[in-house]
Amino acid sequence: MEGTALAVCEILRYLIIHWKCETAGLPKGALLEGELVISTEALNSEHQANALHCVTTIASAGSHCDGFVLKNFLKEIQSILPGLSAKLMWTLEETSSSPNTSGVSPFQMIFEVDEKPRTLMTDCLAIKNFLHKITMVHPKIRFHFSVKVNGTLSEEIFGAENEPILNQPNGIALVVNYQRYVSRPKFGVTELLCGRIHPVPGQPVTLSIPDDVAAVGLLGELILTPAAALCPCPKAFSNQMNRISSVSVFLYGPSGLPLILPSREQPTTVFADISCFIDWKKYHLCVVPNLDSNLDRDWVLPDVSYRVESCDGDQSQIIDPQGHTLLLFLFVDFHSGFPVQQMELWGVYALLTTHLNAILLESHRVVQDSVRIAVDQALEQHHQVAKAHQKLQASHAVAVNSIMSVVVGSTNSTFRKMCLQAFQAADTREFGTKLHKAFNEITQHRFLHCLGGVKQLPPEKHDVAQNTEDACESCSPEHLPGEVFALRVSPGLSWGGVQVKTVTSAFHCPTAFFHSSVPLGFSGFLVPLWAFWDSSRHPSQKLL
Amino acid sequence: MAFAPMGPEASFFKVLDQHRAFLLADLRRVGEETPRGGTRPASSTEVLAAIENIIQDIIASLARNEAPAFTIDNRSSWENIKFEDSVGLQMVSQCTTRKIKSDSPKSVQNFALILKILSMVYKLVQSNTYATKRDIYYTDIQLFGNQTVVDNIINDISCMLKVPRRSLHILSTSKGLIAGNLSYIEEDGTRVNCTGCSTAVAVPSNIQGLGNLITDAKFLLIVEKDATFQRLLDDNFCSKISPCIMVTGKGVPDLNTRLLVKKLWDLFHIPVFTLVDADPHGIEIMCIYKYGSLSMSFEAHNLTVPAIRWLGLLPSDIKRLNIPKNTLIPLTKRDQMKLDSILKRPYITCQPFWRKEMEVMADSKMKAEIQALTFISSDYLSKVYLPNKLKFGGWI
């Protein structure tokens, strides 16, 4: 990752840690709320050939910024951005904040950097993925991200305020909308019958910090809480897909922030050999690292990704790519008995990232056990669902054969005629085919009825972990993504399948910053930049 | 029957004849009041049509994209049972039901098995062939899993279609035995004469097909256990107390044995007595013959003989006959539970003498097998106990 992305991600981390510390008195499980605007304006550089001069602004309104120590922050942020030839400016809108407003004041931060166009594009995608990851555990923080290149604007809004979430035992909320984690076109609407994942938490375990890591300043007691889920929900997937085709690992640090900043390199060598923590043979899976580092996706990219291959040694034969993805979330945090200061927390991220390998290996056995429990349970659900599906299929086959036996063997022409007419079948062979199909469809219909029925359920914002059957029974369309934003902006938009064109990209680079035509998922919608601004105020001030 | 062996003199049967007269009078009084219900024999055409209707309903449901389901009466639920003194236990008309759905993993297997057996019944009826429940199980043991599954589904189908199992062309395997003053012709024309003192005849598998039943028997004695039955055969009981008929179901009776007893009662109205162990299990077996079982309550009208009387071994006989205490067996916890369960059943309220006997057993906490009488003398049962009971009306 280059300058812009790294700077933006670190600044966002710092801000969110600051918010978290400022709201430490709130009950456990209370969600952070806030809005941040990240905008980058790029113009052809006057000083460098074939480069863009990028001015990035990060602004917030209505944030709890009292106690914000500018000097410390500037010092820290510059220490980690040595390679950034940036001009960092800070503006604290003291005049705009009323003394009576309880510590709420807007702020704005601007930095400039010259970058190659391709670098800027990569940085934007990296920022986008980082925002996705934050949104997954901080659904009520909304990010407005816009990029203007030589006058051409693209923008997105990131947030999951009205999406279903699940409160983990460690107090971290996790968005459970399946489309956050896998490609939407992969699973068509008619095929998918449950829009949620159902994370199974593992037992929190204490991580031992190796002496050499403690020596460099990482002190305290770390807790690792894993959670595993299959995506999409195996129970409600209507077709016969029951294989796992990929594994995605997400790493989160204290305050529920992404531990790893997006980059092309593997973040930590510990995951090069995933069998260190998960015995894949037990699940009859052959897992190899997925080296596809393409950031250009509409769903959140994992920190570490694996694909499942055929176990018979033929590596060219890849398991059906339409299979489930096993999601593994690893949350690393400090034990609540060891409160860490804000600045220390921010600094800890760098140490954690650098030494994560060593820390996890030091506590290899307990990590393995905890992860195994979560994965076992997640896959057990999958196994049970697969078993139930097989049972349905096998029994339906018996039912079809029995009915066929009577219909074919009957000498009652009226009866035979009525049976064939019911399915508009020309002959008994066609009748049999349609009969079989009809049995398959009634199983789907059972779940579709739950999705599109009259009963409208409110978003389950603070669900505790519940079993698959209950969760699937309460699925409803309004919990699927995109619709939230669609409803807000354009109530006439219907669920799913809405396409939005962003304002282009075409600035001297053949590749668009964002997809020119994307399903209404996380890509937001087109809103002119001026709409965010109060025309009566200075353009540098951000009001939301 | 002219060829019947010599038995006791006519005065021996005086009380029995009086009892029979009483039963006939009672029958005349009750016979017109009690509506026939439950299953009724159905023709092959009717059975085929019934199955086709079911299939058609299923197909119609599927065509509407609705999951078909069977609605089955809860045969084994006491809340669906009523008791009538003249019939015994029978299902209420508006009974609770359960749904066997085709789109639920929990019930889909059952749904499929019901269809499977329906299709097999269809074939049997169409081809006018018969099969036993065991045969059906063995057509695909992996699919069915165990015999009980098959048995239950067949009973459910019989209840659902309201036709007796026989009409489904499914036979139950007979295990009972008959001996004594009885002859009949089986469906295939075989003439059977049960009169032969030392041997017994197996209860036929097609009771409905029996014809030309002839007997002079003064009573029918139902014996719980095969061991006791054989002992009586060995002791020449049928000729000593001739004319009579003896039947055993070898424990819990199969359907054919019950059908035979019912048929003999319906045809000849001769007194029917039971000889069971003085234990809760024996009493329950006796209740099955007399009042029917929970699971077959939908066929009560075809199976029960409420006129049955309890001849022995009565718990009060134990004390009266000074049966040695070392021949008695303490009631187990299971026995106690069964006894309590029987005492709570609706039919016991109209059998005060039975209740009293059971209370004697409960108080003594002891049970006795019929074989305990052999401790008095080896042939006490056939030479003294039964003849005295029959001659002097020692039944309740």
Coordinates of N, CA, C and O in Angstrom, one line a residue, chain A residues 388 391-392 395-396 398-399 402-403 405-407 409-412 415 418-419 422-423 431 435 438-439 441-442 445-446, chain B residues 51-52 55-56 58-59 62-63 65-68 102-106 108-109 111-113 115-116 119 122-123 126 143:
Chain A
A388 N -29.9 -33.3 6.2 CA -31.3 -33.0 6.1 C -31.7 -32.9 4.6 O -32.7 -33.5 4.1
K391 N -31.7 -36.3 3.1 CA -32.9 -37.0 3.6 C -34.1 -36.7 2.7 O -34.9 -37.5 2.3
L392 N -34.2 -35.4 2.5 CA -35.4 -34.9 1.7 C -35.3 -35.5 0.3 O -36.3 -35.9 -0.2
S395 N -36.0 -39.3 0.2 CA -37.4 -39.6 0.5 C -38.3 -39.1 -0.7 O -39.2 -39.8 -1.0
H396 N -37.9 -38.0 -1.2 CA -38.7 -37.5 -2.4 C -38.6 -38.5 -3.5 O -39.6 -38.7 -4.3
V398 N -38.2 -41.7 -3.3 CA -39.1 -42.8 -2.9 C -40.6 -42.5 -3.2 O -41.3 -43.2 -3.8
A399 N -40.9 -41.3 -2.8 CA -42.3 -40.8 -3.0 C -42.6 -40.7 -4.5 O -43.7 -41.2 -4.9
S402 N -43.1 -44.2 -5.9 CA -44.3 -44.8 -5.5 C -45.5 -44.3 -6.2 O -46.4 -45.0 -6.7
I403 N -45.5 -43.0 -6.4 CA -46.6 -42.3 -7.1 C -46.6 -42.8 -8.6 O -47.7 -43.2 -9.2
S405 N -45.5 -45.6 -9.7 CA -45.9 -47.0 -9.7 C -47.4 -47.1 -9.8 O -48.0 -47.9 -10.5
V406 N -48.1 -46.2 -9.0 CA -49.6 -46.3 -9.0 C -50.1 -45.7 -10.3 O -51.0 -46.3 -11.0
V407 N -49.6 -44.6 -10.7 CA -50.1 -43.9 -11.9 C -49.9 -44.8 -13.2 O -50.8 -45.0 -14.0
G409 N -49.3 -48.0 -13.2 CA -50.0 -49.3 -13.2 C -51.5 -49.2 -13.2 O -52.1 -50.3 -13.2
S410 N -52.0 -48.0 -13.1 CA -53.5 -47.9 -12.9 C -54.2 -48.2 -14.3 O -53.7 -47.8 -15.3
T411 N -55.3 -48.9 -14.2 CA -56.1 -49.1 -15.4 C -57.3 -48.2 -15.4 O -58.1 -48.3 -16.3
N412 N -57.3 -47.2 -14.5 CA -58.3 -46.2 -14.5 C -57.9 -45.0 -15.3 O -57.1 -44.2 -14.9
F415 N -58.4 -41.5 -13.9 CA -57.3 -41.2 -12.9 C -56.0 -40.8 -13.6 O -55.4 -39.8 -13.3
M418 N -56.2 -37.4 -15.3 CA -56.2 -36.3 -14.4 C -54.8 -36.1 -13.8 O -54.4 -34.9 -13.6
C419 N -54.1 -37.1 -13.6 CA -52.7 -37.0 -13.0 C -51.8 -36.3 -14.1 O -51.1 -35.3 -13.7
A422 N -52.7 -32.6 -14.5 CA -52.3 -31.7 -13.4 C -50.9 -31.1 -13.6 O -50.7 -30.0 -13.2
F423 N -50.1 -31.8 -14.2 CA -48.7 -31.3 -14.5 C -48.6 -31.0 -16.0 O -47.5 -30.7 -16.5
F431 N -44.4 -36.8 -17.0 CA -45.0 -36.6 -15.7 C -44.1 -36.9 -14.6 O -44.0 -36.2 -13.6
L435 N -43.0 -34.4 -11.8 CA -43.3 -34.7 -10.4 C -42.1 -34.5 -9.5 O -42.1 -34.0 -8.4
A438 N -41.4 -31.0 -9.0 CA -42.4 -30.4 -8.1 C -42.0 -30.6 -6.6 O -42.1 -29.7 -5.8
F439 N -41.5 -31.8 -6.3 CA -41.1 -32.1 -5.0 C -39.9 -31.2 -4.6 O -39.8 -30.7 -3.4
E441 N -39.3 -28.3 -5.7 CA -39.8 -26.9 -5.5 C -40.5 -26.6 -4.2 O -40.4 -25.5 -3.7
I442 N -41.2 -27.6 -3.7 CA -41.9 -27.4 -2.5 C -40.9 -27.2 -1.3 O -41.2 -26.5 -0.4
H445 N -40.0 -23.7 -1.7 CA -41.1 -22.8 -1.4 C -41.3 -22.6 0.1 O -41.7 -21.6 0.6
R446 N -40.9 -23.6 0.8 CA -41.0 -23.6 2.3 C -40.2 -22.4 2.8 O -40.6 -21.7 3.7
Chain B
I51 N -57.0 -45.4 -2.8 CA -55.6 -45.1 -3.0 C -55.4 -44.1 -4.2 O -54.6 -43.1 -4.1
E52 N -56.1 -44.2 -5.2 CA -56.0 -43.3 -6.3 C -56.4 -41.9 -5.9 O -55.8 -40.9 -6.3
I55 N -53.5 -40.4 -4.1 CA -52.5 -40.0 -5.1 C -52.9 -38.7 -5.8 O -52.1 -37.8 -6.0
Q56 N -54.1 -38.6 -6.1 CA -54.6 -37.5 -6.9 C -54.5 -36.2 -6.0 O -54.1 -35.1 -6.5
I58 N -52.4 -35.7 -3.7 CA -51.0 -35.3 -3.6 C -50.5 -34.6 -4.8 O -49.9 -33.5 -4.7
I59 N -50.9 -35.1 -5.9 CA -50.5 -34.5 -7.2 C -51.1 -33.1 -7.3 O -50.5 -32.1 -7.8
L62 N -49.1 -30.7 -5.2 CA -47.8 -30.4 -5.9 C -48.0 -29.4 -7.0 O -47.2 -28.5 -7.2
A63 N -49.1 -29.6 -7.8 CA -49.4 -28.7 -8.9 C -49.6 -27.3 -8.5 O -49.4 -26.3 -9.2
N65 N -48.1 -26.1 -6.1 CA -46.8 -25.7 -5.4 C -47.0 -25.7 -3.9 O -46.3 -25.0 -3.1
E66 N -47.8 -26.6 -3.4 CA -48.0 -26.8 -2.0 C -47.5 -28.1 -1.6 O -47.6 -29.1 -2.3
A67 N -46.9 -28.2 -0.4 CA -46.3 -29.5 0.0 C -47.4 -30.4 0.5 O -48.2 -30.0 1.4
P68 N -47.6 -31.5 -0.1 CA -48.6 -32.5 0.3 C -48.3 -33.0 1.7 O -47.1 -33.1 2.1
S102 N -44.4 -33.5 3.7 CA -43.4 -33.9 2.7 C -42.3 -32.9 2.5 O -41.3 -33.2 1.8
D103 N -42.3 -31.8 3.2 CA -41.3 -30.8 3.0 C -40.5 -30.6 4.3 O -39.7 -29.6 4.5
S104 N -40.7 -31.4 5.3 CA -40.0 -31.3 6.5 C -39.0 -32.5 6.7 O -39.4 -33.6 6.6
P105 N -37.7 -32.2 7.0 CA -36.8 -33.3 7.1 C -37.2 -34.3 8.2 O -36.9 -35.5 8.2
K106 N -38.0 -33.8 9.2 CA -38.4 -34.7 10.3 C -39.4 -35.7 9.8 O -39.4 -36.8 10.4
V108 N -40.4 -36.3 6.4 CA -40.5 -36.6 4.9 C -40.3 -38.1 4.7 O -40.8 -38.7 3.8
Q109 N -39.4 -38.7 5.6 CA -39.2 -40.2 5.4 C -40.5 -41.0 5.7 O -40.8 -41.9 4.9
F111 N -43.4 -39.8 5.3 CA -44.3 -39.5 4.2 C -44.0 -40.5 3.0 O -44.9 -41.1 2.4
A112 N -42.8 -40.6 2.7 CA -42.4 -41.4 1.6 C -42.7 -42.9 1.9 O -43.1 -43.6 0.9
L113 N -42.5 -43.4 3.1 CA -42.8 -44.8 3.4 C -44.3 -45.1 3.3 O -44.7 -46.2 2.9
L115 N -46.3 -43.7 1.3 CA -46.6 -43.8 -0.2 C -46.1 -45.1 -0.7 O -46.7 -45.7 -1.6
K116 N -44.9 -45.5 -0.2 CA -44.3 -46.7 -0.7 C -45.3 -47.9 -0.4 O -45.6 -48.7 -1.3
S119 N -48.4 -47.9 -2.4 CA -48.2 -48.4 -3.8 C -48.1 -49.9 -3.8 O -48.5 -50.5 -4.7
Y122 N -51.5 -51.2 -3.5 CA -52.2 -51.1 -4.7 C -51.9 -52.2 -5.7 O -52.8 -52.8 -6.3
K123 N -50.6 -52.6 -5.7 CA -50.2 -53.7 -6.6 C -50.8 -55.0 -6.1 O -51.3 -55.9 -6.9
Q126 N -54.5 -55.0 -6.8 CA -54.7 -55.1 -8.3 C -54.5 -56.6 -8.8 O -55.2 -57.1 -9.6
L143 N -34.7 -49.6 3.5 CA -35.6 -48.5 3.4 C -36.5 -48.4 4.6 O -36.6 -47.4 5.2

